[in-house]
Structure formats: structure tokens, C-alpha cells
Amino acid sequence: MKTVTIEGQLRTGTGKKATRQLRSQGLVPGVIYGGDREVNFQAPALAFKPLVYTSEFQLANINVDGQSYRCILKDIQLDTVSDKLSHADFLQLSEAKKVIANIPLKFTGVAEGVKAGGKLVTKMKTLKVKTLPQHLKENIEVDLTNLGINENVRVEDVKEGHYEILNSPRIPIASVVMTRQLKQEESAAAPAATTGTAAKAPAPAAKK
């Protein structure tokens, strides 16, 4: 499991003025909750980049004034004008407490429907799960090998022993649909098959 280390300092100033001053110095305010107490800290904006600007699920090890906190990123705020990171929320992990996290999906195998000329459409990128911190991992693998044309893999098809999956079970995760070319080929084949059947039909018996 990848872990990003962030070196920060306790934040003493609060309010909009103090926050603006931090950002002018290239710092981003953050908060760690879920532990014995809430920790307000600040760290260089660049330190958050590996966590924020990625689709990967990673842990964060945040060092603040001699204390180390093992966390997961829960929420971010971006500046409405510059789109730069303006605040980050972290949840401190406790081995005895279950956490809710969004785990990326990793699709494996080549679907039978794709081999037959269909197109794979992925409809979800992550699953929302509840689990103990020890079972957190970088991704959930979903095998698409047996997925045929016009078939779906749904949330309920994902089996992860240590995870309580919180998404609605009937939501499709991925499907294989017909391409325009395949539809045209099937449409062209249908009249040909009908014509061939008519040609083989026996002639009506002569009246006596």
C-alpha cells in the first residue's frame, strides 16, 4: 500500500485573514479528525500533490510537531478562481475502527463481448466500502473475461470478503454494448437469412 508522507506544523491562526496569509506563503491548511483530538495543521502545497492529483488510493503519514498520524484523505477544497488546493481533510486511522473509503476499480481480462466486436463501457471508477484499516488496499479487481455483448457487471457481482460495499447492488459497473458496425452487420445478415429460408421453402402441391 503506497503511503505519502507530509511534514507539517500546528496551525495557530484561524479565520480568513490567517488562511489567506498561509496560502500566500505556499502553504495549505488541513485538519485531522477521528482521533483523540482534532489537529489543525499547515503544510507546503506541493506535499499534498501526490495525494490530491491522482486516481490512486493511498495512505497519508502526516508528521506534525513530533507527532505522527496515519490517515486517509477524506475531502478537499479547491479555490473557485485558481482551482488550487485550499484545504484538506484527513481521517486518522485506528485499527479497531472501521472506515469508509472510495476504492478504485481495476478491470482485468478481455471481455468475450469485446472479442466478438462489442465495445466496453465502464460506468464506475470506484466503490464506496466500509472496512477495517488493515484491509484497505489500492484497488478492487473486477474480472471482465466472461462478459458478453449486452451484458453487465453490477455492484452485487463484486465479492470482497472484508468489505461492506455501500453502493446500491444493482448499479452497473461495466457493460459491453454493440458497436454501430456490429449492428449494421446484424441488420444486413437478417434479410439475407430470411431470403435464404424462403428460397428453400417447398413448392405448393398441385391441385387434383
PDB file of C-alpha atoms in Angstrom:
ATOM      1  CA  MET A   1       0.000   0.000   0.000  1.00  0.00           C
ATOM      2  CA  LYS A   2       1.525   3.322  -1.071  1.00  0.00           C
ATOM      3  CA  THR A   3       1.962   5.925   1.649  1.00  0.00           C
ATOM      4  CA  VAL A   4       2.599   9.643   1.146  1.00  0.00           C
ATOM      5  CA  THR A   5       4.469  11.444   3.929  1.00  0.00           C
ATOM      6  CA  ILE A   6       3.518  15.044   4.716  1.00  0.00           C
ATOM      7  CA  GLU A   7       5.635  17.204   7.008  1.00  0.00           C
ATOM      8  CA  GLY A   8       3.508  19.899   8.665  1.00  0.00           C
ATOM      9  CA  GLN A   9       3.290  22.264  11.602  1.00  0.00           C
ATOM     10  CA  LEU A  10       0.486  23.005  14.032  1.00  0.00           C
ATOM     11  CA  ARG A  11      -1.689  25.879  12.864  1.00  0.00           C
ATOM     12  CA  THR A  12      -2.408  28.528  15.443  1.00  0.00           C
ATOM     13  CA  GLY A  13      -4.063  31.259  13.397  1.00  0.00           C
ATOM     14  CA  THR A  14      -7.678  30.861  12.325  1.00  0.00           C
ATOM     15  CA  GLY A  15     -10.060  32.860  10.193  1.00  0.00           C
ATOM     16  CA  LYS A  16      -9.972  34.078   6.617  1.00  0.00           C
ATOM     17  CA  LYS A  17      -7.101  36.521   7.102  1.00  0.00           C
ATOM     18  CA  ALA A  18      -4.787  33.874   8.580  1.00  0.00           C
ATOM     19  CA  THR A  19      -5.784  31.399   5.868  1.00  0.00           C
ATOM     20  CA  ARG A  20      -5.046  33.901   3.093  1.00  0.00           C
ATOM     21  CA  GLN A  21      -1.645  34.586   4.608  1.00  0.00           C
ATOM     22  CA  LEU A  22      -0.837  30.874   4.670  1.00  0.00           C
ATOM     23  CA  ARG A  23      -1.748  30.433   1.025  1.00  0.00           C
ATOM     24  CA  SER A  24       0.344  33.452   0.031  1.00  0.00           C
ATOM     25  CA  GLN A  25       3.310  31.594   1.547  1.00  0.00           C
ATOM     26  CA  GLY A  26       2.620  28.435  -0.485  1.00  0.00           C
ATOM     27  CA  LEU A  27       1.070  26.627   2.481  1.00  0.00           C
ATOM     28  CA  VAL A  28      -2.249  24.780   2.697  1.00  0.00           C
ATOM     29  CA  PRO A  29      -4.300  24.406   5.910  1.00  0.00           C
ATOM     30  CA  GLY A  30      -5.530  20.961   6.843  1.00  0.00           C
ATOM     31  CA  VAL A  31      -7.338  19.137   9.619  1.00  0.00           C
ATOM     32  CA  ILE A  32      -7.011  15.624  11.042  1.00  0.00           C
ATOM     33  CA  TYR A  33     -10.063  14.226  12.819  1.00  0.00           C
ATOM     34  CA  GLY A  34     -11.172  10.840  14.112  1.00  0.00           C
ATOM     35  CA  GLY A  35      -8.548  10.552  16.844  1.00  0.00           C
ATOM     36  CA  ASP A  36      -8.439  11.690  20.457  1.00  0.00           C
ATOM     37  CA  ARG A  37      -8.474  15.312  19.344  1.00  0.00           C
ATOM     38  CA  GLU A  38      -8.787  17.357  16.203  1.00  0.00           C
ATOM     39  CA  VAL A  39      -5.444  18.511  14.782  1.00  0.00           C
ATOM     40  CA  ASN A  40      -5.259  21.677  12.701  1.00  0.00           C
ATOM     41  CA  PHE A  41      -2.046  21.886  10.721  1.00  0.00           C
ATOM     42  CA  GLN A  42      -0.377  23.503   7.739  1.00  0.00           C
ATOM     43  CA  ALA A  43       1.982  22.065   5.140  1.00  0.00           C
ATOM     44  CA  PRO A  44       3.521  23.072   1.790  1.00  0.00           C
ATOM     45  CA  ALA A  45       1.064  22.814  -1.103  1.00  0.00           C
ATOM     46  CA  LEU A  46       3.486  20.571  -3.008  1.00  0.00           C
ATOM     47  CA  ALA A  47       3.355  17.976  -0.206  1.00  0.00           C
ATOM     48  CA  PHE A  48      -0.340  17.302  -0.925  1.00  0.00           C
ATOM     49  CA  LYS A  49       0.109  16.911  -4.686  1.00  0.00           C
ATOM     50  CA  PRO A  50       0.761  13.107  -4.743  1.00  0.00           C
ATOM     51  CA  LEU A  51      -2.489  12.548  -2.810  1.00  0.00           C
ATOM     52  CA  VAL A  52      -4.786  15.065  -4.483  1.00  0.00           C
ATOM     53  CA  TYR A  53      -3.846  14.887  -8.159  1.00  0.00           C
ATOM     54  CA  THR A  54      -4.111  11.135  -8.654  1.00  0.00           C
ATOM     55  CA  SER A  55      -6.781   8.487  -9.109  1.00  0.00           C
ATOM     56  CA  GLU A  56      -4.876   6.056  -6.860  1.00  0.00           C
ATOM     57  CA  PHE A  57      -5.945   5.266  -3.316  1.00  0.00           C
ATOM     58  CA  GLN A  58      -3.086   5.932  -0.899  1.00  0.00           C
ATOM     59  CA  LEU A  59      -2.432   6.357   2.787  1.00  0.00           C
ATOM     60  CA  ALA A  60      -1.009   9.532   4.314  1.00  0.00           C
ATOM     61  CA  ASN A  61       1.541   9.666   7.097  1.00  0.00           C
ATOM     62  CA  ILE A  62       1.306  13.211   8.486  1.00  0.00           C
ATOM     63  CA  ASN A  63       4.043  14.391  10.836  1.00  0.00           C
ATOM     64  CA  VAL A  64       3.065  17.428  12.909  1.00  0.00           C
ATOM     65  CA  ASP A  65       5.458  18.810  15.530  1.00  0.00           C
ATOM     66  CA  GLY A  66       6.855  15.434  16.539  1.00  0.00           C
ATOM     67  CA  GLN A  67       3.573  13.517  16.335  1.00  0.00           C
ATOM     68  CA  SER A  68       2.784  11.096  13.509  1.00  0.00           C
ATOM     69  CA  TYR A  69      -0.744  10.449  12.249  1.00  0.00           C
ATOM     70  CA  ARG A  70      -1.695   7.614   9.880  1.00  0.00           C
ATOM     71  CA  CYS A  71      -4.600   8.873   7.775  1.00  0.00           C
ATOM     72  CA  ILE A  72      -6.640   8.724   4.612  1.00  0.00           C
ATOM     73  CA  LEU A  73      -7.682  11.777   2.620  1.00  0.00           C
ATOM     74  CA  LYS A  74     -11.408  12.385   3.051  1.00  0.00           C
ATOM     75  CA  ASP A  75     -12.144  15.724   1.392  1.00  0.00           C
ATOM     76  CA  ILE A  76     -10.507  18.661  -0.373  1.00  0.00           C
ATOM     77  CA  GLN A  77     -11.494  22.212  -1.214  1.00  0.00           C
ATOM     78  CA  LEU A  78     -10.273  23.952  -4.360  1.00  0.00           C
ATOM     79  CA  ASP A  79     -10.141  27.676  -4.968  1.00  0.00           C
ATOM     80  CA  THR A  80     -13.043  28.672  -7.223  1.00  0.00           C
ATOM     81  CA  VAL A  81     -10.845  31.019  -9.269  1.00  0.00           C
ATOM     82  CA  SER A  82      -7.395  29.416  -9.452  1.00  0.00           C
ATOM     83  CA  ASP A  83      -8.509  25.777  -8.895  1.00  0.00           C
ATOM     84  CA  LYS A  84      -5.601  25.378  -6.481  1.00  0.00           C
ATOM     85  CA  LEU A  85      -5.920  23.306  -3.319  1.00  0.00           C
ATOM     86  CA  SER A  86      -7.197  25.495  -0.488  1.00  0.00           C
ATOM     87  CA  HIS A  87      -7.951  22.962   2.295  1.00  0.00           C
ATOM     88  CA  ALA A  88      -7.618  19.237   3.014  1.00  0.00           C
ATOM     89  CA  ASP A  89      -9.465  16.982   5.481  1.00  0.00           C
ATOM     90  CA  PHE A  90      -7.924  13.757   6.784  1.00  0.00           C
ATOM     91  CA  LEU A  91      -9.328  10.886   8.840  1.00  0.00           C
ATOM     92  CA  GLN A  92      -6.965   9.360  11.380  1.00  0.00           C
ATOM     93  CA  LEU A  93      -6.961   5.563  11.222  1.00  0.00           C
ATOM     94  CA  SER A  94      -7.499   3.352  14.246  1.00  0.00           C
ATOM     95  CA  GLU A  95      -7.052  -0.384  13.803  1.00  0.00           C
ATOM     96  CA  ALA A  96     -10.188  -1.111  15.844  1.00  0.00           C
ATOM     97  CA  LYS A  97     -12.480   1.292  13.958  1.00  0.00           C
ATOM     98  CA  LYS A  98     -13.979   0.647  10.556  1.00  0.00           C
ATOM     99  CA  VAL A  99     -13.602   3.409   7.999  1.00  0.00           C
ATOM    100  CA  ILE A 100     -15.491   4.381   4.855  1.00  0.00           C
ATOM    101  CA  ALA A 101     -13.348   4.851   1.760  1.00  0.00           C
ATOM    102  CA  ASN A 102     -13.674   5.022  -2.015  1.00  0.00           C
ATOM    103  CA  ILE A 103     -11.500   2.269  -3.515  1.00  0.00           C
ATOM    104  CA  PRO A 104     -10.637   2.432  -7.243  1.00  0.00           C
ATOM    105  CA  LEU A 105     -11.751  -0.398  -9.536  1.00  0.00           C
ATOM    106  CA  LYS A 106      -9.202  -2.260 -11.648  1.00  0.00           C
ATOM    107  CA  PHE A 107     -10.672  -4.138 -14.626  1.00  0.00           C
ATOM    108  CA  THR A 108      -8.879  -7.299 -15.709  1.00  0.00           C
ATOM    109  CA  GLY A 109      -9.284  -9.704 -18.631  1.00  0.00           C
ATOM    110  CA  VAL A 110     -10.630  -9.105 -22.143  1.00  0.00           C
ATOM    111  CA  ALA A 111     -14.417  -9.449 -22.299  1.00  0.00           C
ATOM    112  CA  GLU A 112     -15.874 -12.087 -24.648  1.00  0.00           C
ATOM    113  CA  GLY A 113     -18.211  -9.419 -25.987  1.00  0.00           C
ATOM    114  CA  VAL A 114     -15.282  -7.199 -26.947  1.00  0.00           C
ATOM    115  CA  LYS A 115     -13.658 -10.100 -28.794  1.00  0.00           C
ATOM    116  CA  ALA A 116     -16.945 -10.519 -30.675  1.00  0.00           C
ATOM    117  CA  GLY A 117     -16.880  -6.891 -31.819  1.00  0.00           C
ATOM    118  CA  GLY A 118     -18.630  -5.120 -28.947  1.00  0.00           C
ATOM    119  CA  LYS A 119     -17.431  -2.058 -27.042  1.00  0.00           C
ATOM    120  CA  LEU A 120     -16.604  -1.986 -23.339  1.00  0.00           C
ATOM    121  CA  VAL A 121     -18.258   0.835 -21.393  1.00  0.00           C
ATOM    122  CA  THR A 122     -17.093   1.441 -17.810  1.00  0.00           C
ATOM    123  CA  LYS A 123     -19.689   3.208 -15.678  1.00  0.00           C
ATOM    124  CA  MET A 124     -17.995   3.370 -12.274  1.00  0.00           C
ATOM    125  CA  LYS A 125     -14.405   4.122 -11.272  1.00  0.00           C
ATOM    126  CA  THR A 126     -14.621   3.455  -7.532  1.00  0.00           C
ATOM    127  CA  LEU A 127     -16.671   1.581  -4.954  1.00  0.00           C
ATOM    128  CA  LYS A 128     -17.602   3.016  -1.561  1.00  0.00           C
ATOM    129  CA  VAL A 129     -16.694   0.461   1.098  1.00  0.00           C
ATOM    130  CA  LYS A 130     -16.637   0.077   4.861  1.00  0.00           C
ATOM    131  CA  THR A 131     -13.814  -1.936   6.360  1.00  0.00           C
ATOM    132  CA  LEU A 132     -11.067  -2.067   8.972  1.00  0.00           C
ATOM    133  CA  PRO A 133      -7.900  -0.113   8.115  1.00  0.00           C
ATOM    134  CA  GLN A 134      -5.859  -3.324   7.847  1.00  0.00           C
ATOM    135  CA  HIS A 135      -7.941  -4.383   4.833  1.00  0.00           C
ATOM    136  CA  LEU A 136      -7.592  -1.151   2.859  1.00  0.00           C
ATOM    137  CA  LYS A 137      -5.878  -1.692  -0.478  1.00  0.00           C
ATOM    138  CA  GLU A 138      -5.009   0.193  -3.650  1.00  0.00           C
ATOM    139  CA  ASN A 139      -7.799  -1.235  -5.806  1.00  0.00           C
ATOM    140  CA  ILE A 140     -10.563  -3.815  -6.219  1.00  0.00           C
ATOM    141  CA  GLU A 141     -10.092  -6.141  -9.166  1.00  0.00           C
ATOM    142  CA  VAL A 142     -13.086  -6.920 -11.401  1.00  0.00           C
ATOM    143  CA  ASP A 143     -12.654  -9.733 -13.951  1.00  0.00           C
ATOM    144  CA  LEU A 144     -14.448  -8.988 -17.236  1.00  0.00           C
ATOM    145  CA  THR A 145     -13.423 -12.142 -19.135  1.00  0.00           C
ATOM    146  CA  ASN A 146     -16.898 -13.748 -19.282  1.00  0.00           C
ATOM    147  CA  LEU A 147     -18.802 -10.546 -20.043  1.00  0.00           C
ATOM    148  CA  GLY A 148     -20.755 -10.912 -23.293  1.00  0.00           C
ATOM    149  CA  ILE A 149     -22.449  -8.411 -25.589  1.00  0.00           C
ATOM    150  CA  ASN A 150     -25.364  -6.573 -23.919  1.00  0.00           C
ATOM    151  CA  GLU A 151     -24.305  -7.908 -20.510  1.00  0.00           C
ATOM    152  CA  ASN A 152     -23.434  -6.000 -17.323  1.00  0.00           C
ATOM    153  CA  VAL A 153     -21.225  -6.436 -14.298  1.00  0.00           C
ATOM    154  CA  ARG A 154     -23.086  -4.974 -11.330  1.00  0.00           C
ATOM    155  CA  VAL A 155     -22.046  -3.941  -7.840  1.00  0.00           C
ATOM    156  CA  GLU A 156     -23.608  -7.113  -6.445  1.00  0.00           C
ATOM    157  CA  ASP A 157     -21.237  -9.194  -8.606  1.00  0.00           C
ATOM    158  CA  VAL A 158     -18.171  -7.911  -6.741  1.00  0.00           C
ATOM    159  CA  LYS A 159     -17.183 -10.268  -3.944  1.00  0.00           C
ATOM    160  CA  GLU A 160     -14.777  -8.843  -1.354  1.00  0.00           C
ATOM    161  CA  GLY A 161     -14.774 -10.755   1.918  1.00  0.00           C
ATOM    162  CA  HIS A 162     -13.580  -7.958   4.177  1.00  0.00           C
ATOM    163  CA  TYR A 163     -15.600  -5.172   2.577  1.00  0.00           C
ATOM    164  CA  GLU A 164     -19.131  -3.978   3.171  1.00  0.00           C
ATOM    165  CA  ILE A 165     -19.934  -2.368  -0.175  1.00  0.00           C
ATOM    166  CA  LEU A 166     -22.188   0.652   0.333  1.00  0.00           C
ATOM    167  CA  ASN A 167     -23.192   1.313  -3.278  1.00  0.00           C
ATOM    168  CA  SER A 168     -26.606   0.140  -4.490  1.00  0.00           C
ATOM    169  CA  PRO A 169     -26.154  -3.534  -5.538  1.00  0.00           C
ATOM    170  CA  ARG A 170     -27.963  -3.242  -8.892  1.00  0.00           C
ATOM    171  CA  ILE A 171     -25.889  -0.362 -10.277  1.00  0.00           C
ATOM    172  CA  PRO A 172     -23.901  -1.451 -13.377  1.00  0.00           C
ATOM    173  CA  ILE A 173     -20.119  -1.160 -13.092  1.00  0.00           C
ATOM    174  CA  ALA A 174     -19.273  -2.066 -16.678  1.00  0.00           C
ATOM    175  CA  SER A 175     -21.052  -3.370 -19.758  1.00  0.00           C
ATOM    176  CA  VAL A 176     -20.384  -4.443 -23.329  1.00  0.00           C
ATOM    177  CA  VAL A 177     -22.555  -2.774 -25.947  1.00  0.00           C
ATOM    178  CA  MET A 178     -22.953  -3.302 -29.664  1.00  0.00           C
ATOM    179  CA  THR A 179     -20.930  -1.020 -31.886  1.00  0.00           C
ATOM    180  CA  ARG A 180     -22.601   0.676 -34.865  1.00  0.00           C
ATOM    181  CA  GLN A 181     -20.681  -1.576 -37.230  1.00  0.00           C
ATOM    182  CA  LEU A 182     -21.848  -4.722 -35.458  1.00  0.00           C
ATOM    183  CA  LYS A 183     -25.457  -3.523 -35.546  1.00  0.00           C
ATOM    184  CA  GLN A 184     -25.165  -2.867 -39.283  1.00  0.00           C
ATOM    185  CA  GLU A 185     -23.692  -6.317 -39.875  1.00  0.00           C
ATOM    186  CA  GLU A 186     -26.527  -7.969 -37.941  1.00  0.00           C
ATOM    187  CA  SER A 187     -29.136  -5.899 -39.793  1.00  0.00           C
ATOM    188  CA  ALA A 188     -27.617  -6.898 -43.130  1.00  0.00           C
ATOM    189  CA  ALA A 189     -27.461 -10.562 -42.138  1.00  0.00           C
ATOM    190  CA  ALA A 190     -31.133 -10.733 -41.083  1.00  0.00           C
ATOM    191  CA  PRO A 191     -32.714 -10.105 -44.583  1.00  0.00           C
ATOM    192  CA  ALA A 192     -30.214 -12.492 -46.140  1.00  0.00           C
ATOM    193  CA  ALA A 193     -31.216 -15.230 -43.743  1.00  0.00           C
ATOM    194  CA  THR A 194     -34.917 -14.581 -44.457  1.00  0.00           C
ATOM    195  CA  THR A 195     -34.336 -14.756 -48.216  1.00  0.00           C
ATOM    196  CA  GLY A 196     -32.434 -17.994 -47.897  1.00  0.00           C
ATOM    197  CA  THR A 197     -35.239 -19.581 -45.879  1.00  0.00           C
ATOM    198  CA  ALA A 198     -37.858 -18.518 -48.441  1.00  0.00           C
ATOM    199  CA  ALA A 199     -35.816 -19.958 -51.288  1.00  0.00           C
ATOM    200  CA  LYS A 200     -35.712 -23.367 -49.617  1.00  0.00           C
ATOM    201  CA  ALA A 201     -39.450 -23.467 -48.925  1.00  0.00           C
ATOM    202  CA  PRO A 202     -41.201 -26.364 -50.774  1.00  0.00           C
ATOM    203  CA  ALA A 203     -43.435 -25.507 -53.726  1.00  0.00           C
ATOM    204  CA  PRO A 204     -47.180 -25.822 -53.083  1.00  0.00           C
ATOM    205  CA  ALA A 205     -48.688 -29.178 -54.126  1.00  0.00           C
ATOM    206  CA  ALA A 206     -50.637 -29.217 -57.426  1.00  0.00           C
ATOM    207  CA  LYS A 207     -54.413 -29.368 -57.115  1.00  0.00           C
ATOM    208  CA  LYS A 208     -56.007 -32.613 -58.200  1.00  0.00           C
TER     209      LYS A 208
END
